[in-house]
Coordinates of C-alpha atoms in Angstrom, one line a residue:
M175 CA 104.0 83.1 154.4
S176 CA 102.6 80.1 152.4
R177 CA 100.5 80.3 149.3
S178 CA 96.9 79.4 149.2
P179 CA 96.2 76.7 146.5
A180 CA 94.0 78.8 144.6
H181 CA 96.8 81.9 144.2
R182 CA 97.9 81.7 140.9
R183 CA 101.6 82.7 139.4
V184 CA 101.0 85.0 136.5
A185 CA 103.2 86.5 133.7
V186 CA 102.7 89.0 131.3
I187 CA 104.2 89.2 127.7
G188 CA 104.6 92.5 126.7
T189 CA 104.7 95.4 129.1
G190 CA 103.1 98.3 126.8
A191 CA 100.0 100.4 127.8
I192 CA 97.3 97.8 127.5
V193 CA 99.4 95.9 130.1
S194 CA 100.7 98.5 132.7
G195 CA 97.1 100.4 132.3
S196 CA 94.5 97.2 132.3
H197 CA 96.2 94.1 133.0
L198 CA 98.1 95.3 136.1
P199 CA 95.3 97.0 137.6
A200 CA 93.3 93.7 137.2
L201 CA 96.1 92.0 139.1
R202 CA 96.5 94.0 141.9
H203 CA 92.4 94.1 142.3
H204 CA 92.9 90.3 142.6
A205 CA 96.1 90.2 144.5
D206 CA 94.2 87.7 146.6
R207 CA 94.2 85.3 144.0
A208 CA 97.0 86.0 141.5
E209 CA 100.5 87.1 142.0
L210 CA 102.4 88.7 139.2
V211 CA 105.7 87.0 139.3
A212 CA 107.5 87.5 135.6
A213 CA 107.0 90.1 132.4
V214 CA 108.9 89.6 129.0
D215 CA 109.7 92.3 126.6
V216 CA 111.8 92.4 123.9
D217 CA 112.8 96.1 124.7
Q218 CA 114.9 96.0 127.8
A219 CA 114.0 99.7 128.7
R220 CA 110.4 99.1 128.4
L221 CA 110.5 96.1 130.6
D222 CA 112.8 98.1 133.4
A223 CA 110.3 101.1 133.2
F224 CA 107.5 98.5 134.0
R225 CA 109.3 96.2 136.6
Q226 CA 109.6 99.4 138.4
L227 CA 105.8 100.0 138.4
A228 CA 105.0 96.5 139.0
G229 CA 107.4 95.9 141.7
E230 CA 111.3 94.7 141.3
E231 CA 110.5 91.1 142.9
V232 CA 108.7 90.7 139.2
A233 CA 111.3 88.6 137.2
G234 CA 112.2 90.4 134.1
Y235 CA 112.7 88.0 130.7
T236 CA 113.4 89.5 127.0
S237 CA 112.7 85.7 125.6
T238 CA 109.2 84.1 126.2
D239 CA 110.4 80.6 126.0
A240 CA 113.2 81.6 128.7
M241 CA 110.5 82.8 131.0
L242 CA 107.9 79.9 130.9
D243 CA 111.4 77.4 131.2
A244 CA 112.3 78.9 134.4
V245 CA 108.8 80.1 135.8
R246 CA 106.4 77.7 134.8
P247 CA 103.5 80.0 135.5
D248 CA 99.8 79.3 135.9
L249 CA 98.7 81.8 133.6
V250 CA 100.1 84.0 131.2
L251 CA 98.6 87.3 130.0
I252 CA 99.3 88.6 126.5
G253 CA 99.5 92.1 125.5
T254 CA 101.8 92.0 122.1
P255 CA 101.0 92.9 118.4
P256 CA 98.5 90.7 116.9
S257 CA 100.9 88.9 114.6
L258 CA 102.6 87.3 118.0
H259 CA 99.3 86.2 119.4
R260 CA 99.4 82.7 118.0
E261 CA 103.2 81.9 118.8
Q262 CA 103.1 83.0 122.5
T263 CA 99.7 81.5 123.2
V264 CA 100.7 77.9 121.7
A265 CA 104.0 78.3 123.7
A266 CA 102.2 79.1 126.9
L267 CA 99.7 76.5 126.3
K268 CA 102.3 73.7 126.0
A269 CA 104.1 74.5 128.9
G270 CA 100.8 74.0 130.6
A271 CA 99.8 77.6 131.3
W272 CA 96.0 79.0 130.7
V273 CA 96.1 82.3 128.8
L274 CA 94.3 85.5 128.4
C275 CA 95.2 87.1 125.6
E276 CA 94.2 90.5 124.1
K277 CA 92.1 90.8 120.9
P278 CA 92.6 89.5 118.1
L279 CA 93.4 85.9 119.6
C280 CA 95.1 85.1 116.3
L281 CA 95.0 86.7 112.8
S282 CA 92.8 83.6 111.0
L283 CA 90.5 80.7 111.2
S284 CA 93.6 78.7 110.6
E285 CA 95.7 80.1 113.5
Y286 CA 92.9 79.6 115.6
D287 CA 92.7 75.8 114.9
D288 CA 96.2 75.7 115.9
I289 CA 95.5 77.1 119.4
A290 CA 92.8 74.7 119.7
A291 CA 94.9 71.8 118.8
A292 CA 97.6 73.0 121.7
E293 CA 94.3 73.4 124.1
E294 CA 93.4 69.8 123.4
A295 CA 97.2 68.4 123.8
S296 CA 97.7 70.4 126.8
G297 CA 94.7 70.4 128.7
A298 CA 95.3 74.3 129.4
Y299 CA 92.9 77.0 128.0
A300 CA 93.3 80.1 126.1
S301 CA 90.7 82.8 126.4
V302 CA 90.4 86.2 124.2
V303 CA 89.9 89.9 126.1
F304 CA 86.2 90.8 125.4
Q305 CA 85.7 92.8 128.3
H306 CA 82.5 94.4 127.4
R307 CA 80.9 90.9 128.2
Y308 CA 81.7 91.2 131.8
G309 CA 79.9 94.2 133.1
S310 CA 77.2 93.9 134.9
G311 CA 75.0 95.9 132.8
A312 CA 75.9 93.3 129.9
V313 CA 75.3 90.2 132.1
H314 CA 71.9 91.7 133.1
A315 CA 70.8 92.6 129.1
R316 CA 71.8 89.1 128.2
E317 CA 69.9 87.6 131.1
L318 CA 66.7 89.1 129.8
I319 CA 67.1 88.5 126.1
A320 CA 68.0 84.7 126.7
S321 CA 65.1 84.2 129.2
G322 CA 62.6 86.2 127.1
Q323 CA 61.4 88.9 129.2
L324 CA 61.8 91.4 126.6
G325 CA 60.1 89.5 123.9
A326 CA 61.7 88.2 120.7
P327 CA 64.8 90.1 119.5
L328 CA 63.9 91.7 115.9
V329 CA 66.1 94.2 114.8
A330 CA 69.3 95.2 115.9
H331 CA 72.2 97.9 115.3
C332 CA 76.1 97.5 116.2
Q333 CA 77.9 100.6 115.9
T334 CA 81.9 101.3 116.2
T335 CA 82.6 104.6 114.8
W336 CA 85.9 105.9 116.3
H337 CA 88.5 107.9 114.6
R338 CA 92.3 107.0 114.3
D339 CA 94.9 109.4 112.4
A340 CA 97.6 108.8 109.9
A341 CA 99.9 109.3 113.0
Y342 CA 98.2 106.1 114.5
Y343 CA 99.0 104.0 111.3
A344 CA 102.4 105.1 111.3
V345 CA 103.1 102.6 113.6
P346 CA 104.7 99.9 111.4
W347 CA 102.4 96.8 112.1
R348 CA 98.9 98.8 112.0
G349 CA 97.0 98.4 108.8
R350 CA 98.8 95.4 107.5
W351 CA 97.2 92.0 106.9
A352 CA 100.1 90.0 108.5
S353 CA 100.8 92.1 111.4
E354 CA 97.5 92.9 112.5
G355 CA 95.0 90.8 110.4
G356 CA 92.7 93.4 109.1
G357 CA 91.3 96.9 109.8
P358 CA 88.6 98.4 112.1
T359 CA 86.7 94.9 111.5
M360 CA 89.4 93.2 113.5
G361 CA 91.1 95.9 115.6
H362 CA 88.2 97.9 116.9
G363 CA 84.8 97.1 116.1
I364 CA 85.6 93.3 117.0
H365 CA 84.6 94.4 120.6
Q366 CA 81.4 95.7 119.8
F367 CA 80.4 93.0 117.4
D368 CA 81.4 90.1 120.0
L369 CA 78.8 91.9 122.6
L370 CA 76.3 92.0 119.9
L371 CA 76.8 88.0 119.4
H372 CA 77.1 87.4 123.2
L373 CA 73.7 89.0 123.6
L374 CA 71.8 87.7 120.4
G375 CA 73.5 84.3 120.1
P376 CA 74.0 82.3 116.9
W377 CA 74.4 84.2 113.3
S378 CA 73.2 82.5 110.1
E379 CA 74.4 84.4 107.2
I380 CA 76.2 88.0 106.7
R381 CA 76.3 90.5 103.6
A382 CA 78.7 93.2 103.7
M383 CA 81.2 96.1 101.9
A384 CA 84.6 97.4 102.8
A385 CA 86.5 100.4 101.7
R386 CA 89.8 102.5 102.0
L387 CA 88.1 105.8 102.0
V388 CA 91.2 107.8 103.5
H389 CA 94.1 105.9 105.2
D390 CA 97.0 104.4 102.9
T391 CA 96.4 100.8 104.5
E392 CA 96.3 97.3 103.4
S393 CA 93.2 96.7 105.1
E394 CA 90.2 98.4 105.2
D395 CA 89.3 101.7 107.4
V396 CA 85.4 101.2 107.2
S397 CA 83.0 98.1 106.7
T398 CA 79.4 97.6 107.1
A399 CA 77.3 94.3 107.2
L400 CA 73.7 93.3 107.0
V401 CA 73.3 89.8 109.4
R402 CA 70.7 87.5 109.8
F403 CA 70.6 85.5 113.2
E404 CA 69.2 81.9 114.1
N405 CA 66.5 83.8 115.9
G406 CA 65.4 85.6 112.9
A407 CA 66.5 88.9 114.2
L408 CA 68.2 91.5 111.5
A409 CA 71.1 93.4 112.4
T410 CA 73.7 96.2 110.9
V411 CA 77.2 96.2 111.9
V412 CA 79.4 99.3 111.1
N413 CA 82.9 99.4 111.7
S414 CA 84.9 102.6 111.3
V415 CA 88.0 104.9 112.0
L416 CA 86.8 107.7 109.8
S417 CA 84.1 109.2 112.3
P418 CA 85.2 112.4 114.4
H419 CA 82.1 112.2 116.6
E420 CA 83.3 108.5 118.6
V421 CA 81.1 106.6 119.8
S422 CA 80.2 102.7 120.7
R423 CA 76.7 101.6 120.2
I424 CA 74.3 98.8 120.6
R425 CA 70.5 98.9 120.0
I426 CA 68.2 95.6 120.1
D427 CA 64.7 96.2 119.6
C428 CA 62.7 93.3 121.1
A429 CA 59.0 92.7 120.8
D430 CA 58.4 94.0 124.4
A431 CA 61.4 96.5 124.7
T432 CA 64.1 98.4 123.3
V433 CA 67.6 98.0 125.1
E434 CA 70.7 100.5 124.0
L435 CA 73.9 100.9 125.1
T436 CA 75.8 103.9 124.3
H437 CA 79.5 104.5 125.5
L438 CA 83.1 104.8 124.1
Y439 CA 85.7 102.3 125.4
G440 CA 84.0 100.9 128.4
H441 CA 80.4 100.9 130.2
R442 CA 78.6 101.0 133.7
N443 CA 75.0 100.1 134.4
D444 CA 73.9 103.7 133.5
D445 CA 75.1 103.3 130.1
W446 CA 72.1 100.8 129.5
V447 CA 68.6 102.3 128.8
Y448 CA 65.4 100.0 128.5
T449 CA 62.3 101.5 126.7
P450 CA 59.3 99.3 127.0
A451 CA 56.6 99.0 124.2
P452 CA 53.5 101.1 124.5
H453 CA 51.5 97.7 125.7
V454 CA 54.3 96.6 128.5
P455 CA 52.9 97.5 132.1
S456 CA 55.1 99.7 134.1
E457 CA 55.6 97.2 136.7
R458 CA 57.0 94.8 134.1
A459 CA 59.3 97.3 132.9
T460 CA 60.4 98.3 136.4
A461 CA 61.7 94.7 136.8
W462 CA 64.0 95.3 133.6
R463 CA 66.0 97.9 135.6
T464 CA 69.7 97.5 135.8
P465 CA 70.9 95.6 139.0
A466 CA 71.7 97.2 142.3
T467 CA 75.6 96.1 141.6
D468 CA 77.6 97.9 139.3
V469 CA 80.4 96.3 137.8
P470 CA 82.1 98.6 134.8
S471 CA 83.1 96.3 132.0
S472 CA 86.7 95.9 132.3
H473 CA 90.1 93.5 132.3
T474 CA 89.2 93.2 135.9
A475 CA 86.0 92.0 135.4
Q476 CA 86.9 89.5 132.8
L477 CA 90.2 88.3 134.7
G478 CA 87.7 87.4 137.6
A479 CA 85.5 85.4 135.8
L480 CA 88.9 83.4 134.2
L481 CA 90.1 82.9 137.9
D482 CA 87.1 81.3 138.9
A483 CA 86.8 79.2 135.8
Y484 CA 90.4 78.1 136.5
D485 CA 89.4 77.7 140.7
N486 CA 86.5 75.1 139.4
G487 CA 88.6 73.6 136.3
V488 CA 86.3 74.5 133.7
R489 CA 86.9 76.0 130.7
P490 CA 86.7 80.1 130.9
P491 CA 84.4 81.9 128.9
G492 CA 85.8 83.6 125.9
S493 CA 87.5 80.6 124.8
G494 CA 87.2 77.4 122.5
P495 CA 84.3 77.4 120.2
D496 CA 83.0 80.7 122.1
A497 CA 86.2 82.7 120.9
R498 CA 86.3 80.9 117.2
V499 CA 82.5 82.3 116.7
T500 CA 83.7 86.0 117.0
L501 CA 86.6 85.3 114.3
D502 CA 84.4 83.3 112.0
F503 CA 82.1 86.3 112.2
A504 CA 85.1 88.6 111.1
A505 CA 86.2 86.4 108.6
A506 CA 82.7 86.1 107.0
L507 CA 82.5 89.8 106.9
Y508 CA 85.7 90.2 105.1
K509 CA 84.8 87.4 102.4
A510 CA 81.4 88.7 102.1
A511 CA 82.7 92.4 101.4
F512 CA 85.4 91.2 99.0
T513 CA 83.3 88.6 97.0
D514 CA 80.1 90.7 96.8
R515 CA 78.0 87.4 98.2
T516 CA 76.3 86.4 101.1
V517 CA 78.2 84.0 103.5
L518 CA 76.7 81.1 106.0
A519 CA 77.8 81.1 109.5
G520 CA 80.6 77.9 109.4
E521 CA 81.3 77.6 105.8
I522 CA 84.9 78.7 105.9
G523 CA 86.8 75.7 106.2
P524 CA 90.4 74.8 105.5
C525 CA 89.9 74.8 101.8
D526 CA 88.6 78.5 101.6
P527 CA 91.0 81.1 101.1
F528 CA 89.7 83.1 103.9
Y529 CA 90.4 80.1 106.2
P530 CA 94.4 81.1 106.3
A531 CA 93.9 84.8 105.9
M532 CA 91.3 87.5 106.4
H533 CA 92.1 88.6 103.0
G534 CA 91.3 85.7 101.3
D535 CA 94.2 86.3 99.0
D536 CA 91.6 88.7 96.8
P537 CA 93.4 90.7 94.1
H538 CA 92.2 93.8 95.1
W539 CA 93.0 93.3 98.8
A540 CA 95.8 91.2 99.6
P541 CA 98.9 92.5 100.6
K542 CA 101.2 93.7 97.9
E543 CA 105.1 93.7 97.9
R544 CA 106.5 96.8 99.4
A545 CA 109.2 98.5 98.0

């Protein structure tokens, strides 16, 4: 049977839980538009187990370069540990493939600019997985805020309060700057504050604190921030892996309504609540109700948006400057916390110590030699 021109050949790099549990179902949902043709993993046993799950027709490789040379996929999905993301993303781009990579896309603004250069040279694009943007509830909230229907945004709160134990950090690459890029700021809360930035638009300045309160890690296990947005709104951001009652939450108080999202690892329309201000007529508030179609936030929703962009030959959402904003926010939060001063959006450039590494070579936070 002939393949439609819009049917994309897809490869995955990494075959662990995030790929088998999230990317593979997304590909199956979009089977009319995308076909998984290859998988890469350095662990042969894990690769074999994935191929049994995905289908033996999926070619298996233990080398990314060998797969790219042999398969020449249209799209590569990356679900490996963070320290590998930049190298694998650049390799895929140089091979002409578009990329959808798990967060964080890379470990620093310097690495991001390497990816941007590879995009420019290849004409392909690299997106980062921020699936919470793509649920129908998030799309609806952003439209309401951007159009001014809720009034001017004034006050916001972004909360990622999760719990991770010592066994979680026993995995060798976790909690280390060189392999994970940071603590809950980079690895956990980044999903929620990416959504906050997506809803409120550009930020202008940040003040922050970070600490290691429980875990024996190089990076932080909690961070907090105060943020000013260009539209004047003020926000708090909390990123924690110390919180027994786990919750992910965004609240935005606008002049005419409060919009609240409460969930853990994904949201649906019912997770969004709108509370009108006392002066708002009921018929106006009724118009804010969530859309009739309920699209959960998911890899499936984001993959669909990326395939739409591929079909139309345009830059996909969550790539380019759109992706850099979120990484710049993370770098600025670390810089503000470690230097105890206000950091402005966009101030971290190539001459800044926080450009090549999120720890900024701070004497209290930089990696130490291990015995």
